[in-house]
PDB file of C-alpha atoms in Angstrom:
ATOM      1  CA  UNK A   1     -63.327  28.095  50.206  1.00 83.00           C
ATOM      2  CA  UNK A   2     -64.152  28.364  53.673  1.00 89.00           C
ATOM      3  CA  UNK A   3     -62.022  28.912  57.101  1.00 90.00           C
ATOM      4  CA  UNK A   4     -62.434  29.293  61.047  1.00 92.00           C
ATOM      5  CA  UNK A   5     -60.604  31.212  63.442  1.00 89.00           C
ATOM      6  CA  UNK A   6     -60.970  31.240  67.065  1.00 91.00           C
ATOM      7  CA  UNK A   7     -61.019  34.496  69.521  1.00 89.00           C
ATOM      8  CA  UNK A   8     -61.767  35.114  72.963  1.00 85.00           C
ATOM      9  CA  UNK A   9     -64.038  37.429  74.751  1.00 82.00           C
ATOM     10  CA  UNK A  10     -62.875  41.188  75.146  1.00 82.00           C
ATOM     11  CA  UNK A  11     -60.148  40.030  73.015  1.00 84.00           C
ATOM     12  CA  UNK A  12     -58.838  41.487  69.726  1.00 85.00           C
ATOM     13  CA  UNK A  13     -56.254  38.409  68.993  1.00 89.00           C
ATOM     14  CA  UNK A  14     -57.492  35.881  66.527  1.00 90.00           C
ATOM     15  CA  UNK A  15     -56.412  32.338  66.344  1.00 92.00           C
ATOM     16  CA  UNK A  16     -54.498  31.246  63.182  1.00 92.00           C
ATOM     17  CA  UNK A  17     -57.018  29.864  60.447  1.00 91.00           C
ATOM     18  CA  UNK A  18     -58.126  26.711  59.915  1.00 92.00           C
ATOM     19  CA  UNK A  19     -56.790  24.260  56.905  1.00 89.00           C
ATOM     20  CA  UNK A  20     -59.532  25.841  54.371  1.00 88.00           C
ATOM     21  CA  UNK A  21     -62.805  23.667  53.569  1.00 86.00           C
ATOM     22  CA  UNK A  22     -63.854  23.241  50.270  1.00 84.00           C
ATOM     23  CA  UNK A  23     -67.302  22.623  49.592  1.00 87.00           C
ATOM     24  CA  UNK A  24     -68.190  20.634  46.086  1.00 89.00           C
ATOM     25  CA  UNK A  25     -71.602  20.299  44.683  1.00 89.00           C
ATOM     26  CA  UNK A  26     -72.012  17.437  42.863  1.00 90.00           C
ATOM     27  CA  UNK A  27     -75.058  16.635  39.840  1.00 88.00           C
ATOM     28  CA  UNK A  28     -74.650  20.535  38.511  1.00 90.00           C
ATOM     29  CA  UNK A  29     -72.930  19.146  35.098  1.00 89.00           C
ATOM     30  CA  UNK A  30     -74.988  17.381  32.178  1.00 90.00           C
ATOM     31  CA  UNK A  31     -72.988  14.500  31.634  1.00 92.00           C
ATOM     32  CA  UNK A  32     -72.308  11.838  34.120  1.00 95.00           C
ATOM     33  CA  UNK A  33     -68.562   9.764  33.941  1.00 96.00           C
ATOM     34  CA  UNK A  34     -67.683   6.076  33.573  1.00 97.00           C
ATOM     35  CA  UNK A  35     -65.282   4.681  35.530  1.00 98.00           C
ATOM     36  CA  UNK A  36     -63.408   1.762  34.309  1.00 97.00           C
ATOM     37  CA  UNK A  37     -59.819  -0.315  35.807  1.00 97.00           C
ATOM     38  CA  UNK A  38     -57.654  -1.611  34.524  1.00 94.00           C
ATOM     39  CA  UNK A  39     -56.125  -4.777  34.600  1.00 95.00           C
ATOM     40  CA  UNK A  40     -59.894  -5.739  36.473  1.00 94.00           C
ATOM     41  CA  UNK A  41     -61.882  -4.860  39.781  1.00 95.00           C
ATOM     42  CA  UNK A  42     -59.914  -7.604  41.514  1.00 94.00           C
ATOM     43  CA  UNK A  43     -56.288  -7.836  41.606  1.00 95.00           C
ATOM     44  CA  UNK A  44     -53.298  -8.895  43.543  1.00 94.00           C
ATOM     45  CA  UNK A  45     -51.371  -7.289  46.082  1.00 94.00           C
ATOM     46  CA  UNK A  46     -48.408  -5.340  44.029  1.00 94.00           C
ATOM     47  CA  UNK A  47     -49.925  -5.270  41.062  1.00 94.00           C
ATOM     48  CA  UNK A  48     -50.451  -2.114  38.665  1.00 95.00           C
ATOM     49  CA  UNK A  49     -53.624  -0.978  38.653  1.00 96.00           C
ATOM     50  CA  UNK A  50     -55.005   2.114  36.480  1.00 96.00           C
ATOM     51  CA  UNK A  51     -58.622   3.635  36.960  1.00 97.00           C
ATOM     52  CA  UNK A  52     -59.925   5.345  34.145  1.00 97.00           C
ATOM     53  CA  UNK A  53     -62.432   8.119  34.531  1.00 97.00           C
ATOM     54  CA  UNK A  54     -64.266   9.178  30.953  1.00 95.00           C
ATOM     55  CA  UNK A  55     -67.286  11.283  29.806  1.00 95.00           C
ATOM     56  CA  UNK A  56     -68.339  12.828  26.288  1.00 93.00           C
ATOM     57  CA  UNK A  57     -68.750  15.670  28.222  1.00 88.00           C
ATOM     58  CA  UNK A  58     -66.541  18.690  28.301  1.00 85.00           C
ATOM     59  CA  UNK A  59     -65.179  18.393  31.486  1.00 88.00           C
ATOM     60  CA  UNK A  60     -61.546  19.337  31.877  1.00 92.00           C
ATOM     61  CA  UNK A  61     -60.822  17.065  34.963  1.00 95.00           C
ATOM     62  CA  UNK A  62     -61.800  14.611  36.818  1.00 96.00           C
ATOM     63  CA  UNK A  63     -61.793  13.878  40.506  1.00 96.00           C
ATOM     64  CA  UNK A  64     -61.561  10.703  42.066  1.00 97.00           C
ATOM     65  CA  UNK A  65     -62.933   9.621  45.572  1.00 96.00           C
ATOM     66  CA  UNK A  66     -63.222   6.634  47.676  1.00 96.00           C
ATOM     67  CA  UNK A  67     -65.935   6.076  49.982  1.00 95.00           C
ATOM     68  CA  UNK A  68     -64.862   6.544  53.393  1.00 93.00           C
ATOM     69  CA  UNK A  69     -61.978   7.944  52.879  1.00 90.00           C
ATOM     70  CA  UNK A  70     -60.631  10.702  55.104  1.00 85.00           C
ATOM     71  CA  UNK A  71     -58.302  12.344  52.049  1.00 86.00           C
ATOM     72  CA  UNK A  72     -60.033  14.458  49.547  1.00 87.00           C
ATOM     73  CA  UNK A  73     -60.385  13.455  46.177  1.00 92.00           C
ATOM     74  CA  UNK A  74     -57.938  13.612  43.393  1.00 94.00           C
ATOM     75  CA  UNK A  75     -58.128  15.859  40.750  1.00 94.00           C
ATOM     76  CA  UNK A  76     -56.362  15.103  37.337  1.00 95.00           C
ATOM     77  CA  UNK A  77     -56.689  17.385  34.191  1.00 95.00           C
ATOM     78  CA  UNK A  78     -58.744  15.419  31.466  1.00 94.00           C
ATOM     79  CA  UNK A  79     -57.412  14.358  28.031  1.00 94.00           C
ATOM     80  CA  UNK A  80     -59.338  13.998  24.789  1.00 93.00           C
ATOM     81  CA  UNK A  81     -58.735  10.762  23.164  1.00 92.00           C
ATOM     82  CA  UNK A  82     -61.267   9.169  20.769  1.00 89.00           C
ATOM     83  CA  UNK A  83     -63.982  12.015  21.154  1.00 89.00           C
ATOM     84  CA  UNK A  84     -64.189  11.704  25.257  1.00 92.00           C
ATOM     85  CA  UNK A  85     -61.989  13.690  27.848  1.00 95.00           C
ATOM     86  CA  UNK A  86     -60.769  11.281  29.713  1.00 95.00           C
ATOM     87  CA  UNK A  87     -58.276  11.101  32.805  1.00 96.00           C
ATOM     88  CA  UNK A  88     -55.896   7.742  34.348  1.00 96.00           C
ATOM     89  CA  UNK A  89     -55.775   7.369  37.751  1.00 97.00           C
ATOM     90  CA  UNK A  90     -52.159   5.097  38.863  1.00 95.00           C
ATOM     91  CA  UNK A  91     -52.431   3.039  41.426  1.00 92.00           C
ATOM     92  CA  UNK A  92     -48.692   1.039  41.549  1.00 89.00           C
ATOM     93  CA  UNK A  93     -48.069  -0.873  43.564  1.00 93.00           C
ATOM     94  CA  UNK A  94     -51.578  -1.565  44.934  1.00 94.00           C
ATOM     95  CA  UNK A  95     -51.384  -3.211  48.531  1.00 94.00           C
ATOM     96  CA  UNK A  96     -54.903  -3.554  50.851  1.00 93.00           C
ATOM     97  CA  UNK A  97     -55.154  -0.373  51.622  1.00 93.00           C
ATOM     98  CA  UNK A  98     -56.083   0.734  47.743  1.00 94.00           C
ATOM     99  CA  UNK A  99     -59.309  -1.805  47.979  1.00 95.00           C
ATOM    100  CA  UNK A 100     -62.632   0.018  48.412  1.00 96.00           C
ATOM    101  CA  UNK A 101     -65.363   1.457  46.458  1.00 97.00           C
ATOM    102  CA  UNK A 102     -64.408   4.157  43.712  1.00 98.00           C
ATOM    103  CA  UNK A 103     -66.646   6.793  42.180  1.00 98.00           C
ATOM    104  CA  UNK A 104     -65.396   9.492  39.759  1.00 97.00           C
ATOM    105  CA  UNK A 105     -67.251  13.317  39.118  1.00 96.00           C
ATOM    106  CA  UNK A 106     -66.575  15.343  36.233  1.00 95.00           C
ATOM    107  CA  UNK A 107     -65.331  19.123  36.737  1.00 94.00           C
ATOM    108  CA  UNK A 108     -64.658  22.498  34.637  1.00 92.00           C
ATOM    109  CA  UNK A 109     -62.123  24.384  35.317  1.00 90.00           C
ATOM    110  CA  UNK A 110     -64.472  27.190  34.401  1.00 89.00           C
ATOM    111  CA  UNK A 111     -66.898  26.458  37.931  1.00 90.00           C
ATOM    112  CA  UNK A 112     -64.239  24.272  39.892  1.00 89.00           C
ATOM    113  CA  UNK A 113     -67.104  23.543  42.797  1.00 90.00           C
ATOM    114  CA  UNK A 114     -69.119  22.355  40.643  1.00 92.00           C
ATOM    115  CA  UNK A 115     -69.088  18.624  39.662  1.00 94.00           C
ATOM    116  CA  UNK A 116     -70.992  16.377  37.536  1.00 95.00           C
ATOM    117  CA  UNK A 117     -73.254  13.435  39.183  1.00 95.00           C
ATOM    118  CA  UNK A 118     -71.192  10.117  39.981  1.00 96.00           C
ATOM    119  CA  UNK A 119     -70.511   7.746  38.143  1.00 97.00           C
ATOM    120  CA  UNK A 120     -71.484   4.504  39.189  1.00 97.00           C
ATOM    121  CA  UNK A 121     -69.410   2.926  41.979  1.00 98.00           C
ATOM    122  CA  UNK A 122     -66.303   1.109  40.944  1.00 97.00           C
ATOM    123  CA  UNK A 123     -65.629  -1.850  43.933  1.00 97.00           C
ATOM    124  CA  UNK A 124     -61.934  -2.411  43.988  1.00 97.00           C
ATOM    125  CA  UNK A 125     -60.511  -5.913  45.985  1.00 96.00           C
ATOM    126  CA  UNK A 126     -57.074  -6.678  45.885  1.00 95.00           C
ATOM    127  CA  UNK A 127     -56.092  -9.912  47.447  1.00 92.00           C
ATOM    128  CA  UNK A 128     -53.122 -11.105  48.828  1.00 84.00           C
ATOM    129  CA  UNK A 129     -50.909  -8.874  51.149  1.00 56.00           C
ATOM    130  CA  UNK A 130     -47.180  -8.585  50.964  1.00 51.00           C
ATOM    131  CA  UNK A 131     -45.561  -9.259  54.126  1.00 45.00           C
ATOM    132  CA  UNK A 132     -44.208  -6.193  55.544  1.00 43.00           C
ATOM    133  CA  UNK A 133     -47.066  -3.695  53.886  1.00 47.00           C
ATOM    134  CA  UNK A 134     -45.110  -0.613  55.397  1.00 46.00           C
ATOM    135  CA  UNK A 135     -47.601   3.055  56.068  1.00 45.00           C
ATOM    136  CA  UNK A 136     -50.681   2.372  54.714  1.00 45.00           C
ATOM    137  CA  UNK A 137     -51.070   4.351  51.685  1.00 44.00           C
ATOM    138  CA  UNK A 138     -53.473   7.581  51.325  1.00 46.00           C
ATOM    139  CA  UNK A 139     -55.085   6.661  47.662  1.00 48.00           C
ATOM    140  CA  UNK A 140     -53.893   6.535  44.325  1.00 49.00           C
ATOM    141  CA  UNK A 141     -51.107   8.774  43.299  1.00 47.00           C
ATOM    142  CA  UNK A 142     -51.846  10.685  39.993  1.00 43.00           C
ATOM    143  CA  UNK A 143     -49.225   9.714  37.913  1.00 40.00           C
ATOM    144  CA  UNK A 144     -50.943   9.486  34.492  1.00 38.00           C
ATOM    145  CA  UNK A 145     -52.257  12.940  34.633  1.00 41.00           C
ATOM    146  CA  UNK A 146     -51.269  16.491  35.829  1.00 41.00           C
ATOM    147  CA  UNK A 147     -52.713  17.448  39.308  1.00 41.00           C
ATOM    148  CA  UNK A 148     -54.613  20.557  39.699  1.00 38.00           C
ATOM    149  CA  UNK A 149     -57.139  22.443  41.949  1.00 36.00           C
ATOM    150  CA  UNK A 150     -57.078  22.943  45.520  1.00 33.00           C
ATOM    151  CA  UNK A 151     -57.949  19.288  45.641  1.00 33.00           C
ATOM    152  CA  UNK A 152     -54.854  17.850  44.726  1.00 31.00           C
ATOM    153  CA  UNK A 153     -52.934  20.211  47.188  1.00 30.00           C
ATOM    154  CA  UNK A 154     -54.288  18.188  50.663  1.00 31.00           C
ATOM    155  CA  UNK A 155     -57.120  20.319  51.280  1.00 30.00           C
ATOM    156  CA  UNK A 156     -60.134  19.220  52.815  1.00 35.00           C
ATOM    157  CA  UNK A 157     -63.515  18.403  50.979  1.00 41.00           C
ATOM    158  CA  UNK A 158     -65.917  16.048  51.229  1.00 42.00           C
ATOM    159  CA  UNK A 159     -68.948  14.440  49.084  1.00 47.00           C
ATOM    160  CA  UNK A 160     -72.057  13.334  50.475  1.00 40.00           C
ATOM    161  CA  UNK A 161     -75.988  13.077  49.988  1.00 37.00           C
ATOM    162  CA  UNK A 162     -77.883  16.208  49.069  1.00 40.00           C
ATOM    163  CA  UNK A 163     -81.224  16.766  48.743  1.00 41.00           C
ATOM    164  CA  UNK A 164     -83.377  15.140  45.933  1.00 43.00           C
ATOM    165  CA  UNK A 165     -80.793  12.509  45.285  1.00 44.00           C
ATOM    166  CA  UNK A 166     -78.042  14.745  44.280  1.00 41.00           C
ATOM    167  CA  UNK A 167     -74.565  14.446  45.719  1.00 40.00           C
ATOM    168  CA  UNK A 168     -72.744  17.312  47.221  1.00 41.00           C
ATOM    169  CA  UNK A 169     -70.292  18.512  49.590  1.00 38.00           C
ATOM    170  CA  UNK A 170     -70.506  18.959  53.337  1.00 37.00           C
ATOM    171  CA  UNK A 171     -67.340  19.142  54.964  1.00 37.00           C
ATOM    172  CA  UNK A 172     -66.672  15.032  56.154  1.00 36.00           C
ATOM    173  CA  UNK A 173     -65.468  12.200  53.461  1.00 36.00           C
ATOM    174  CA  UNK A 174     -68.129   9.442  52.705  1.00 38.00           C
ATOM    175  CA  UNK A 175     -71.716   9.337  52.341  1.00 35.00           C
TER     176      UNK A 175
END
């Protein structure tokens, strides 16, 4: 977790921190997630919509970003249901703003930086807007799950292209 603070010269008065940075690296876990939605990748304005983030791995949550983005990713503690943790990201009522592309790392609560790689990229449309959309939302809520991490509290992190193919964090949303 990282922070700034700002001083002048000849001056022993320090600014008030920064919101802290969290940096993720992504690709440092052995198994790599699915990510699944239900009731399909393209649904109507108000519907319900449910992304589901899995792995046989033994990850204990899950986060869940969406390209471009400016919020950090979710994080939802995992479940274990037919031999794979698993975690259910709620999306109700969906409205424009939800449509996007989707990807979905695996994480232990034992090294919280580090994630697994991506799993593929989930596309998301949703058709139809209602006609008074109100604020535009800020992602899916995490309903099905129960938050944790630093993530889930509104601090920043990012996930982007590292080296050799590998995805990691370095402080902007998007890759």
């Amino acid at each position: 977790r990282y922070a700034c603070y700002g001083g002048r010269k000849l001056s022993s008065e320090w600014s008030a921190p920064s919101d802290p940075l969290d940096i993720l690296v992504a690709g440092q876990l052995p198994y790599t997630p699915s990510l699944s939605v239900q009731p399909g990748p393209t649904v109507t304005s108000g519907e319900n919509v449910t992304l589901l983030c899995q792995s046989w791995g033994s990850e204990d949550s899950f986060l869940l970003s969406k390209e471009g983005a400016a919020d950090p990713p979710l994080r939802l503690r995992s479940k274990r249901r037919a031999g794979q943790h698993q975690a259910e990201f709620s999306m109700s009522p969906v409205t424009s703003a939800h449509g996007g592309t989707y990807r979905c790392y695996g994480s232990s609560s034992a090294s919280p930086y580090l994630l697994s790689p991506p799993s593929d990229p989930l596309e998301l449309l949703v058709s139809g807007s209602p006609t008074d959309p109100g604020p535009s939302p800020t992602g899916p809520s995490s309903t099905a799950g129960e938050s944790q991490g630093p993530l889930s509290r509104g601090f920043s992190s990012s996930l982007s292209e590292m080296p050799g193919g590998q995805r990691g964090s370095r402080g902007s949303e998007g890759e």
